[in-house]
Amino acid sequence: MRRLRVRPASRLAGRLRVPGDKSISHRAVILGGIAAGESSIRGFLTGDDCLRTARAMQALGVPIDGLPGASLRVHGVGLRGLRKPKHPLDMGNSGTGMRLLIGLMAGQGFEATVTGDESLSRRPMDRIAVPLEQMGARVIGRGDQVLPPVTVRGGPLRGVTYRSPMASAQVKSAILLAGLNAEGQTTVIEPARSRDHTERMLQAMGADLQVDDLAVTLTPGPPLAAQDVTVPADFSSAACFLVASLLVPAADVLLEDVLLNPTRAALLECLQAMGAEVNVLGRREVAGEPVGNLSARPDGLLCSEVGGEMIPRLIDEVPLLAVVATQAEGKTAIRDASELRVKESDRLAAIAHTLTAMGARVQELADGLDIVGPTTLHGAAVSSHGDHRIAMAAAVAGLVAEGETVIEDTECVDTSVPGFVESLRALGADCVEEEH
Ligand code: S3P
């Protein structure tokens, strides 16, 4: 087991390129695997989640060179070239990996099983089972929520029009991956826009895909052209350091090559609304995605109201936003965020519990949080709740708390940000990780 000790920081400075984006890494290796020809991926995230997806693709018959490194060559087998894996595919902690692969396998002609760790085994798969069964696949799991392990019986599929009850890129992507091998068009309509990396990558690979406001329509047919992908630095990982640099008194941190896709980067809008000065330098496009260098300065942080269509665009940053809110003047109200209850942990409960233990004034609601600031946080013994985003948000809070913060069970951080502690230390933070 690992434990992270964090002490208050008076200064953070330096340039940092956080590891590759998790969402794009999953998609690059999955879509590269069913492309016609050879793709190269540079800057692949070598966190456990994406490595599991890459190994699952190997088990499905896709030759991949370079694992477990960040530079991969993927020898695509084509849209219908996957083969039945010899063993169940163990997706570890990765909800994205599991949902995308279930969608992918729904359109293949074999049966396969996916499993996961304790946390993933509690996450609902009915949200993808319902549309995939409408398309003609069988998706079998435990109980009404279709909990993992899940067995997928792929079959001939027909395209559907599916109105998703939640804005979820995992749901949308699973359906689109199935739609690639369906008979006829598949349309997914979301209640609000979720991250659009699948759409961008499919279009770049030559798929016939139209986006019309909240509706995405895929017409199957053309093979996917292999492409070379350079994965930008992960926005959600960069956000930890950005928020730390906003809260630590003397901070001068530049985050390089950060993904700035508008369906991901709403935290920036939110921080600006709270009074932060956010600077983006060198805007450019990498692999069909907007990228830039990022820095931020505080300017008297104020409370904010966050909800509605903004939530899916900052879904993974809500724990960090809660940390910012503890240092902002007034009551920050986060609403419409009940999806956080079915992530790697119940993130509303976990962050409320963590920040309350550190002296913050937080009220947990069914779909959000009320946080009154500013509060002087104090170090406390807290748990990651087995969730990388909670562990990292607690570490950021620890940088501005008085005394020492001790976070238990921090190995989960490796699922998304390998080298997190080393990066904090390189910027001057006083933190150590120990085995026990
Ligand atoms: C992801 C989508 C989000 C996000 C997750 C990654 C993706 O989940 O929370 O970390 O890569 O598609 P939902 O789409 O279920 O909200």
Short mmCIF file of C-alpha atoms and ligand atoms in Angstrom, two decimals:
data_model
loop_
_atom_site.label_atom_id
_atom_site.label_comp_id
_atom_site.label_asym_id
_atom_site.label_seq_id
_atom_site.Cartn_x
_atom_site.Cartn_y
_atom_site.Cartn_z
CA MET A 1 0.00 0.00 0.00
CA ARG A 2 1.22 3.55 -0.67
CA ARG A 3 0.70 6.66 1.41
CA LEU A 4 1.41 10.25 0.36
CA ARG A 5 2.51 12.90 2.84
CA VAL A 6 2.05 16.52 1.71
CA ARG A 7 3.23 19.62 3.55
CA PRO A 8 2.24 23.22 2.83
CA ALA A 9 4.02 24.89 -0.08
CA SER A 10 5.01 28.54 -0.13
CA ARG A 11 6.24 28.44 -3.69
CA LEU A 12 5.76 26.34 -6.85
CA ALA A 13 7.73 27.07 -9.99
CA GLY A 14 8.75 25.49 -13.26
CA ARG A 15 7.58 24.10 -16.60
CA LEU A 16 5.84 20.78 -16.80
CA ARG A 17 4.55 18.50 -19.55
CA VAL A 18 2.12 16.13 -17.89
CA PRO A 19 1.64 12.65 -19.47
CA GLY A 20 -0.56 12.03 -22.49
CA ASP A 21 -4.32 12.40 -22.43
CA LYS A 22 -6.14 9.37 -21.09
CA SER A 23 -9.26 9.63 -23.25
CA ILE A 24 -7.26 10.11 -26.45
CA SER A 25 -4.81 7.30 -25.58
CA HIS A 26 -7.66 4.79 -25.13
CA ARG A 27 -9.22 5.83 -28.43
CA ALA A 28 -5.94 5.91 -30.37
CA VAL A 29 -5.12 2.30 -29.50
CA ILE A 30 -8.70 1.04 -30.02
CA LEU A 31 -9.30 2.79 -33.34
CA GLY A 32 -5.72 2.07 -34.48
CA GLY A 33 -6.44 -1.60 -33.79
CA ILE A 34 -9.41 -1.70 -36.19
CA ALA A 35 -7.87 0.56 -38.83
CA ALA A 36 -6.59 -0.71 -42.14
CA GLY A 37 -2.79 -0.54 -41.81
CA GLU A 38 -0.20 0.56 -39.31
CA SER A 39 -0.59 3.50 -36.91
CA SER A 40 2.04 5.09 -34.73
CA ILE A 41 1.08 6.59 -31.38
CA ARG A 42 3.47 8.94 -29.60
CA GLY A 43 2.93 10.18 -26.09
CA PHE A 44 0.60 7.26 -25.22
CA LEU A 45 -0.37 7.42 -21.55
CA THR A 46 1.44 4.60 -19.76
CA GLY A 47 -0.95 4.72 -16.79
CA ASP A 48 -2.53 1.41 -15.85
CA ASP A 49 -5.93 2.21 -17.43
CA CYS A 50 -4.60 2.73 -20.94
CA LEU A 51 -2.12 -0.14 -20.70
CA ARG A 52 -5.08 -2.42 -19.88
CA THR A 53 -6.88 -1.25 -23.00
CA ALA A 54 -3.76 -1.82 -25.13
CA ARG A 55 -3.30 -5.33 -23.70
CA ALA A 56 -6.97 -6.09 -24.29
CA MET A 57 -6.54 -5.08 -27.94
CA GLN A 58 -3.55 -7.45 -28.14
CA ALA A 59 -5.72 -10.21 -26.67
CA LEU A 60 -8.27 -9.43 -29.40
CA GLY A 61 -5.61 -10.17 -31.99
CA VAL A 62 -4.08 -6.76 -32.69
CA PRO A 63 -0.26 -6.80 -32.83
CA ILE A 64 1.12 -3.81 -30.88
CA ASP A 65 4.84 -3.03 -30.59
CA GLY A 66 6.36 -0.84 -27.90
CA LEU A 67 4.32 -1.75 -24.80
CA PRO A 68 4.51 -0.76 -21.97
CA GLY A 69 6.13 2.36 -23.44
CA ALA A 70 4.69 5.62 -24.73
CA SER A 71 5.66 5.11 -28.40
CA LEU A 72 3.56 2.39 -29.97
CA ARG A 73 3.06 0.84 -33.39
CA VAL A 74 -0.37 -0.63 -33.82
CA HIS A 75 -0.91 -3.07 -36.69
CA GLY A 76 -4.59 -2.58 -37.45
CA VAL A 77 -6.60 -5.68 -38.36
CA GLY A 78 -9.54 -3.88 -39.96
CA LEU A 79 -13.13 -3.39 -38.81
CA ARG A 80 -13.98 -7.09 -38.73
CA GLY A 81 -10.54 -8.58 -38.04
CA LEU A 82 -10.67 -8.98 -34.25
CA ARG A 83 -10.63 -12.51 -32.86
CA LYS A 84 -12.17 -14.07 -29.76
CA PRO A 85 -9.80 -13.59 -26.78
CA LYS A 86 -8.57 -16.76 -25.02
CA HIS A 87 -9.24 -15.31 -21.53
CA PRO A 88 -11.53 -12.71 -19.95
CA LEU A 89 -10.20 -9.18 -20.51
CA ASP A 90 -9.24 -7.62 -17.17
CA MET A 91 -9.80 -3.86 -17.44
CA GLY A 92 -8.55 -3.10 -13.92
CA ASN A 93 -9.97 0.24 -12.74
CA SER A 94 -10.88 1.57 -16.18
CA GLY A 95 -14.53 2.40 -16.87
CA THR A 96 -13.62 3.98 -20.20
CA GLY A 97 -11.65 0.92 -21.29
CA MET A 98 -14.45 -1.45 -20.32
CA ARG A 99 -17.30 0.52 -21.90
CA LEU A 100 -15.49 1.25 -25.14
CA LEU A 101 -14.41 -2.37 -25.55
CA ILE A 102 -17.90 -3.69 -24.87
CA GLY A 103 -19.15 -1.40 -27.65
CA LEU A 104 -16.35 -2.53 -29.95
CA MET A 105 -16.99 -6.23 -29.31
CA ALA A 106 -20.76 -5.89 -29.75
CA GLY A 107 -20.23 -5.71 -33.51
CA GLN A 108 -17.88 -8.71 -33.76
CA GLY A 109 -19.04 -12.26 -34.26
CA PHE A 110 -17.84 -13.81 -30.99
CA GLU A 111 -18.54 -13.94 -27.29
CA ALA A 112 -16.11 -12.43 -24.75
CA THR A 113 -16.04 -11.43 -21.10
CA VAL A 114 -14.63 -8.28 -19.48
CA THR A 115 -13.80 -8.02 -15.78
CA GLY A 116 -12.44 -5.32 -13.51
CA ASP A 117 -11.25 -4.51 -10.00
CA GLU A 118 -13.52 -4.02 -7.01
CA SER A 119 -14.37 -0.40 -7.92
CA LEU A 120 -15.08 -1.18 -11.59
CA SER A 121 -17.20 -4.17 -10.54
CA ARG A 122 -19.58 -1.70 -8.86
CA ARG A 123 -20.01 0.53 -11.91
CA PRO A 124 -23.21 0.29 -13.96
CA MET A 125 -22.97 -1.11 -17.48
CA ASP A 126 -26.74 -0.95 -18.14
CA ARG A 127 -26.17 2.48 -19.68
CA ILE A 128 -24.42 0.77 -22.61
CA ALA A 129 -26.19 -2.59 -22.41
CA VAL A 130 -29.58 -0.98 -23.20
CA PRO A 131 -28.57 0.65 -26.51
CA LEU A 132 -26.28 -2.22 -27.56
CA GLU A 133 -29.10 -4.72 -27.04
CA GLN A 134 -31.40 -2.50 -29.12
CA MET A 135 -28.79 -2.84 -31.85
CA GLY A 136 -28.90 -6.65 -31.59
CA ALA A 137 -26.03 -7.61 -29.25
CA ARG A 138 -26.40 -9.49 -25.95
CA VAL A 139 -24.72 -7.80 -22.96
CA ILE A 140 -25.00 -9.83 -19.79
CA GLY A 141 -23.87 -8.72 -16.32
CA ARG A 142 -24.99 -8.91 -12.70
CA GLY A 143 -28.44 -7.58 -11.75
CA ASP A 144 -30.47 -4.75 -13.27
CA GLN A 145 -27.45 -2.48 -13.43
CA VAL A 146 -25.53 -5.06 -15.50
CA LEU A 147 -22.53 -4.93 -13.18
CA PRO A 148 -19.22 -6.51 -14.28
CA PRO A 149 -18.07 -9.11 -15.09
CA VAL A 150 -19.91 -8.55 -18.36
CA THR A 151 -20.23 -11.03 -21.20
CA VAL A 152 -20.81 -9.61 -24.66
CA ARG A 153 -22.27 -11.77 -27.38
CA GLY A 154 -21.54 -9.88 -30.55
CA GLY A 155 -23.73 -10.34 -33.50
CA PRO A 156 -25.10 -8.82 -36.63
CA LEU A 157 -26.16 -5.33 -35.53
CA ARG A 158 -28.62 -2.83 -36.93
CA GLY A 159 -28.13 0.92 -36.60
CA VAL A 160 -30.39 2.75 -34.15
CA THR A 161 -31.29 6.26 -33.09
CA TYR A 162 -30.55 6.38 -29.38
CA ARG A 163 -31.52 9.25 -27.11
CA SER A 164 -29.10 8.88 -24.20
CA PRO A 165 -30.48 9.84 -20.78
CA MET A 166 -27.05 11.11 -19.70
CA ALA A 167 -24.31 13.18 -21.33
CA SER A 168 -21.60 10.53 -21.38
CA ALA A 169 -18.78 10.17 -23.88
CA GLN A 170 -18.31 6.58 -22.76
CA VAL A 171 -21.90 5.74 -23.70
CA LYS A 172 -21.75 7.71 -26.96
CA SER A 173 -18.43 6.13 -27.93
CA ALA A 174 -19.53 2.57 -27.13
CA ILE A 175 -22.55 3.01 -29.42
CA LEU A 176 -20.50 4.58 -32.22
CA LEU A 177 -17.92 1.77 -32.04
CA ALA A 178 -20.72 -0.77 -32.35
CA GLY A 179 -22.25 1.31 -35.16
CA LEU A 180 -19.09 0.90 -37.25
CA ASN A 181 -20.15 -2.71 -37.91
CA ALA A 182 -23.92 -2.22 -37.96
CA GLU A 183 -26.31 -2.36 -40.89
CA GLY A 184 -27.52 1.21 -41.50
CA GLN A 185 -26.97 4.53 -39.73
CA THR A 186 -26.50 4.97 -36.00
CA THR A 187 -27.43 8.25 -34.29
CA VAL A 188 -26.70 9.15 -30.67
CA ILE A 189 -28.48 12.18 -29.21
CA GLU A 190 -27.19 13.51 -25.88
CA PRO A 191 -28.89 15.86 -23.40
CA ALA A 192 -25.71 17.97 -23.37
CA ARG A 193 -22.41 17.78 -25.21
CA SER A 194 -19.89 15.30 -23.77
CA ARG A 195 -16.24 15.08 -24.83
CA ASP A 196 -15.93 14.57 -28.57
CA HIS A 197 -12.58 12.81 -29.04
CA THR A 198 -14.17 9.74 -30.65
CA GLU A 199 -15.94 11.89 -33.24
CA ARG A 200 -12.79 13.85 -34.05
CA MET A 201 -10.65 10.75 -34.39
CA LEU A 202 -13.20 8.83 -36.47
CA GLN A 203 -13.53 11.79 -38.84
CA ALA A 204 -9.74 12.08 -39.13
CA MET A 205 -9.64 8.37 -40.06
CA GLY A 206 -12.16 8.83 -42.85
CA ALA A 207 -15.37 7.62 -41.19
CA ASP A 208 -18.65 9.06 -42.47
CA LEU A 209 -19.71 10.90 -39.31
CA GLN A 210 -21.89 14.00 -39.02
CA VAL A 211 -22.32 16.14 -35.92
CA ASP A 212 -25.46 18.24 -35.71
CA ASP A 213 -25.61 20.05 -32.36
CA LEU A 214 -26.33 17.27 -29.81
CA ALA A 215 -26.75 14.50 -32.41
CA VAL A 216 -23.93 12.43 -33.87
CA THR A 217 -24.69 10.23 -36.87
CA LEU A 218 -22.39 7.53 -38.17
CA THR A 219 -22.92 5.89 -41.55
CA PRO A 220 -20.88 2.69 -41.64
CA GLY A 221 -18.95 1.66 -44.70
CA PRO A 222 -15.53 3.10 -45.29
CA PRO A 223 -12.56 1.32 -43.69
CA LEU A 224 -10.72 3.43 -41.10
CA ALA A 225 -7.45 4.84 -42.43
CA ALA A 226 -4.50 4.25 -40.11
CA GLN A 227 -2.99 7.49 -38.81
CA ASP A 228 -0.10 8.74 -36.75
CA VAL A 229 -1.23 10.28 -33.46
CA THR A 230 0.73 12.49 -31.08
CA VAL A 231 -1.24 12.50 -27.85
CA PRO A 232 -1.47 15.96 -26.23
CA ALA A 233 -0.83 16.39 -22.48
CA ASP A 234 -3.91 15.42 -20.46
CA PHE A 235 -6.10 18.38 -19.50
CA SER A 236 -7.36 16.71 -16.33
CA SER A 237 -3.81 15.97 -15.12
CA ALA A 238 -2.63 19.47 -16.02
CA ALA A 239 -5.63 20.86 -14.10
CA CYS A 240 -4.16 19.55 -10.80
CA PHE A 241 -1.01 21.58 -11.27
CA LEU A 242 -2.90 24.58 -12.62
CA VAL A 243 -5.16 24.67 -9.57
CA ALA A 244 -2.16 24.17 -7.27
CA SER A 245 -0.46 27.13 -8.93
CA LEU A 246 -3.59 29.23 -8.31
CA LEU A 247 -3.73 28.42 -4.63
CA VAL A 248 -0.07 28.34 -3.55
CA PRO A 249 1.08 31.90 -2.72
CA ALA A 250 4.17 32.37 -4.93
CA ALA A 251 3.57 30.21 -7.97
CA ASP A 252 4.90 30.42 -11.48
CA VAL A 253 4.05 27.22 -13.34
CA LEU A 254 3.76 26.71 -17.09
CA LEU A 255 1.97 23.60 -18.33
CA GLU A 256 3.04 22.58 -21.81
CA ASP A 257 1.17 21.04 -24.78
CA VAL A 258 -2.09 20.78 -22.87
CA LEU A 259 -5.22 19.50 -24.62
CA LEU A 260 -7.69 22.41 -24.78
CA ASN A 261 -10.67 20.73 -26.42
CA PRO A 262 -13.71 22.87 -25.47
CA THR A 263 -15.68 19.75 -24.49
CA ARG A 264 -13.02 19.10 -21.83
CA ALA A 265 -11.68 22.46 -20.71
CA ALA A 266 -14.68 24.17 -19.05
CA LEU A 267 -12.72 24.34 -15.80
CA LEU A 268 -10.84 27.25 -17.38
CA GLU A 269 -14.10 29.17 -17.98
CA CYS A 270 -15.12 28.43 -14.44
CA LEU A 271 -11.82 29.58 -12.92
CA GLN A 272 -12.03 32.78 -14.96
CA ALA A 273 -15.57 33.37 -13.70
CA MET A 274 -14.16 32.94 -10.18
CA GLY A 275 -11.65 35.71 -10.84
CA ALA A 276 -8.54 33.79 -11.90
CA GLU A 277 -6.38 35.05 -14.71
CA VAL A 278 -5.89 32.11 -17.10
CA ASN A 279 -3.31 32.46 -19.86
CA VAL A 280 -3.08 30.29 -22.94
CA LEU A 281 0.01 30.67 -25.08
CA GLY A 282 0.96 29.10 -28.41
CA ARG A 283 -2.45 27.77 -29.38
CA ARG A 284 -2.10 25.16 -32.11
CA GLU A 285 -3.65 21.95 -33.39
CA VAL A 286 -2.20 18.50 -32.68
CA ALA A 287 -3.90 15.32 -33.96
CA GLY A 288 -7.09 17.27 -34.72
CA GLU A 289 -7.27 18.63 -31.17
CA PRO A 290 -6.58 22.18 -29.91
CA VAL A 291 -3.49 22.38 -27.70
CA GLY A 292 -1.64 25.18 -25.91
CA ASN A 293 0.60 26.13 -23.00
CA LEU A 294 -1.28 27.06 -19.86
CA SER A 295 -0.68 29.16 -16.77
CA ALA A 296 -2.92 30.85 -14.22
CA ARG A 297 -2.75 33.55 -11.56
CA PRO A 298 -5.19 34.20 -8.74
CA ASP A 299 -6.87 37.56 -8.57
CA GLY A 300 -9.05 37.40 -5.46
CA LEU A 301 -11.03 34.18 -5.91
CA LEU A 302 -14.82 34.46 -5.74
CA CYS A 303 -17.53 31.82 -5.43
CA SER A 304 -19.41 30.61 -8.47
CA GLU A 305 -22.46 28.62 -9.59
CA VAL A 306 -21.65 25.63 -11.73
CA GLY A 307 -24.20 23.31 -13.31
CA GLY A 308 -26.15 22.39 -16.45
CA GLU A 309 -24.35 21.82 -19.73
CA MET A 310 -21.03 22.85 -18.18
CA ILE A 311 -20.86 19.78 -15.93
CA PRO A 312 -20.01 17.19 -18.63
CA ARG A 313 -17.27 19.54 -19.84
CA LEU A 314 -15.56 19.55 -16.44
CA ILE A 315 -16.82 16.26 -15.05
CA ASP A 316 -13.39 14.97 -13.96
CA GLU A 317 -12.35 18.33 -12.49
CA VAL A 318 -15.18 18.71 -9.96
CA PRO A 319 -13.05 17.44 -7.03
CA LEU A 320 -10.41 20.07 -7.89
CA LEU A 321 -13.07 22.72 -8.30
CA ALA A 322 -14.28 21.87 -4.80
CA VAL A 323 -10.76 22.49 -3.49
CA VAL A 324 -10.67 25.90 -5.23
CA ALA A 325 -14.08 26.73 -3.73
CA THR A 326 -12.71 26.27 -0.19
CA GLN A 327 -10.40 29.22 -0.90
CA ALA A 328 -12.96 31.42 -2.72
CA GLU A 329 -15.05 34.13 -1.10
CA GLY A 330 -18.72 33.12 -0.65
CA LYS A 331 -20.79 30.03 -1.43
CA THR A 332 -19.90 27.98 -4.49
CA ALA A 333 -22.84 25.88 -5.64
CA ILE A 334 -22.16 22.81 -7.79
CA ARG A 335 -25.32 21.21 -9.24
CA ASP A 336 -26.45 18.62 -11.84
CA ALA A 337 -23.42 16.50 -10.98
CA SER A 338 -25.00 13.23 -9.80
CA GLU A 339 -22.96 11.36 -12.45
CA LEU A 340 -20.03 11.81 -10.06
CA ARG A 341 -21.62 9.22 -7.80
CA VAL A 342 -20.86 6.43 -10.30
CA LYS A 343 -17.22 7.20 -11.06
CA GLU A 344 -14.19 5.33 -9.62
CA SER A 345 -15.71 6.29 -6.24
CA ASP A 346 -18.79 8.25 -5.22
CA ARG A 347 -16.89 11.47 -5.83
CA LEU A 348 -19.46 13.80 -4.25
CA ALA A 349 -19.31 11.86 -0.98
CA ALA A 350 -15.54 11.29 -1.17
CA ILE A 351 -14.54 14.91 -1.77
CA ALA A 352 -17.07 16.22 0.79
CA HIS A 353 -15.67 13.80 3.35
CA THR A 354 -12.03 14.66 2.52
CA LEU A 355 -12.44 18.44 2.59
CA THR A 356 -14.62 18.36 5.71
CA ALA A 357 -11.85 16.40 7.47
CA MET A 358 -9.50 19.22 6.48
CA GLY A 359 -11.76 21.89 8.01
CA ALA A 360 -13.70 23.04 4.93
CA ARG A 361 -17.39 24.00 5.07
CA VAL A 362 -18.97 21.59 2.60
CA GLN A 363 -22.54 20.41 2.30
CA GLU A 364 -23.23 17.34 0.19
CA LEU A 365 -26.44 17.36 -1.88
CA ALA A 366 -27.99 14.64 -4.01
CA ASP A 367 -26.59 16.17 -7.20
CA GLY A 368 -23.82 18.45 -6.02
CA LEU A 369 -22.04 20.37 -3.30
CA ASP A 370 -22.30 23.71 -1.52
CA ILE A 371 -18.93 24.99 -0.36
CA VAL A 372 -18.48 28.15 1.68
CA GLY A 373 -15.09 29.85 1.69
CA PRO A 374 -12.54 30.99 2.28
CA THR A 375 -11.47 28.54 4.99
CA THR A 376 -8.06 27.85 6.42
CA LEU A 377 -7.60 24.15 5.73
CA HIS A 378 -5.65 21.99 8.13
CA GLY A 379 -3.74 18.81 7.38
CA ALA A 380 -5.58 15.58 8.18
CA ALA A 381 -5.37 11.84 7.64
CA VAL A 382 -7.59 11.12 4.64
CA SER A 383 -8.15 8.30 2.15
CA SER A 384 -8.01 8.28 -1.63
CA HIS A 385 -11.22 6.19 -1.53
CA GLY A 386 -9.35 4.14 -4.14
CA ASP A 387 -9.90 6.98 -6.62
CA HIS A 388 -7.04 8.76 -8.42
CA ARG A 389 -8.91 12.05 -8.79
CA ILE A 390 -9.73 12.18 -5.08
CA ALA A 391 -6.12 11.38 -4.16
CA MET A 392 -4.78 14.18 -6.38
CA ALA A 393 -7.40 16.72 -5.24
CA ALA A 394 -6.50 15.91 -1.62
CA ALA A 395 -2.81 16.41 -2.43
CA VAL A 396 -3.56 19.84 -3.92
CA ALA A 397 -5.59 20.74 -0.82
CA GLY A 398 -2.65 19.55 1.29
CA LEU A 399 -0.37 22.09 -0.41
CA VAL A 400 -2.45 24.94 1.03
CA ALA A 401 -3.38 23.34 4.39
CA GLU A 402 -1.61 24.03 7.65
CA GLY A 403 0.46 21.08 8.87
CA GLU A 404 0.81 17.69 7.23
CA THR A 405 -1.82 15.94 5.11
CA VAL A 406 -1.52 12.16 4.91
CA ILE A 407 -3.36 10.46 2.05
CA GLU A 408 -3.73 6.69 2.27
CA ASP A 409 -3.90 4.29 -0.70
CA THR A 410 -2.41 6.48 -3.39
CA GLU A 411 -1.38 3.71 -5.80
CA CYS A 412 -4.56 4.54 -7.78
CA VAL A 413 -2.83 7.72 -9.03
CA ASP A 414 -0.85 5.49 -11.42
CA THR A 415 -4.04 4.77 -13.37
CA SER A 416 -3.89 8.26 -14.87
CA VAL A 417 -0.86 10.32 -13.84
CA PRO A 418 2.29 8.22 -13.46
CA GLY A 419 4.99 10.46 -11.95
CA PHE A 420 2.48 12.74 -10.17
CA VAL A 421 4.48 12.97 -6.93
CA GLU A 422 7.81 13.45 -8.75
CA SER A 423 6.25 16.27 -10.79
CA LEU A 424 4.96 18.02 -7.66
CA ARG A 425 8.39 17.69 -6.10
CA ALA A 426 10.10 19.02 -9.24
CA LEU A 427 7.96 22.17 -8.90
CA GLY A 428 9.18 22.55 -5.32
CA ALA A 429 6.40 20.89 -3.29
CA ASP A 430 7.32 19.15 -0.05
CA CYS A 431 5.74 15.72 -0.46
CA VAL A 432 6.88 12.12 -0.13
CA GLU A 433 5.30 8.82 -0.93
CA GLU A 434 6.02 5.80 1.25
CA GLU A 435 5.20 2.10 1.06
CA HIS A 436 3.69 0.48 4.11
C1 S3P B 1 -14.30 9.57 -20.43
C2 S3P B 1 -15.54 10.08 -20.22
C3 S3P B 1 -16.03 10.55 -18.91
C4 S3P B 1 -14.91 10.75 -17.92
C5 S3P B 1 -13.89 9.65 -17.96
C6 S3P B 1 -13.30 9.51 -19.35
C7 S3P B 1 -13.94 9.13 -21.78
O1 S3P B 1 -16.97 9.62 -18.41
O2 S3P B 1 -15.41 10.89 -16.61
O3 S3P B 1 -12.84 9.92 -17.04
O4 S3P B 1 -12.73 9.00 -22.09
O5 S3P B 1 -14.85 8.90 -22.58
P1 S3P B 1 -18.51 9.69 -18.89
O6 S3P B 1 -18.48 9.78 -20.34
O7 S3P B 1 -19.16 8.41 -18.45
O8 S3P B 1 -19.06 10.89 -18.17
#
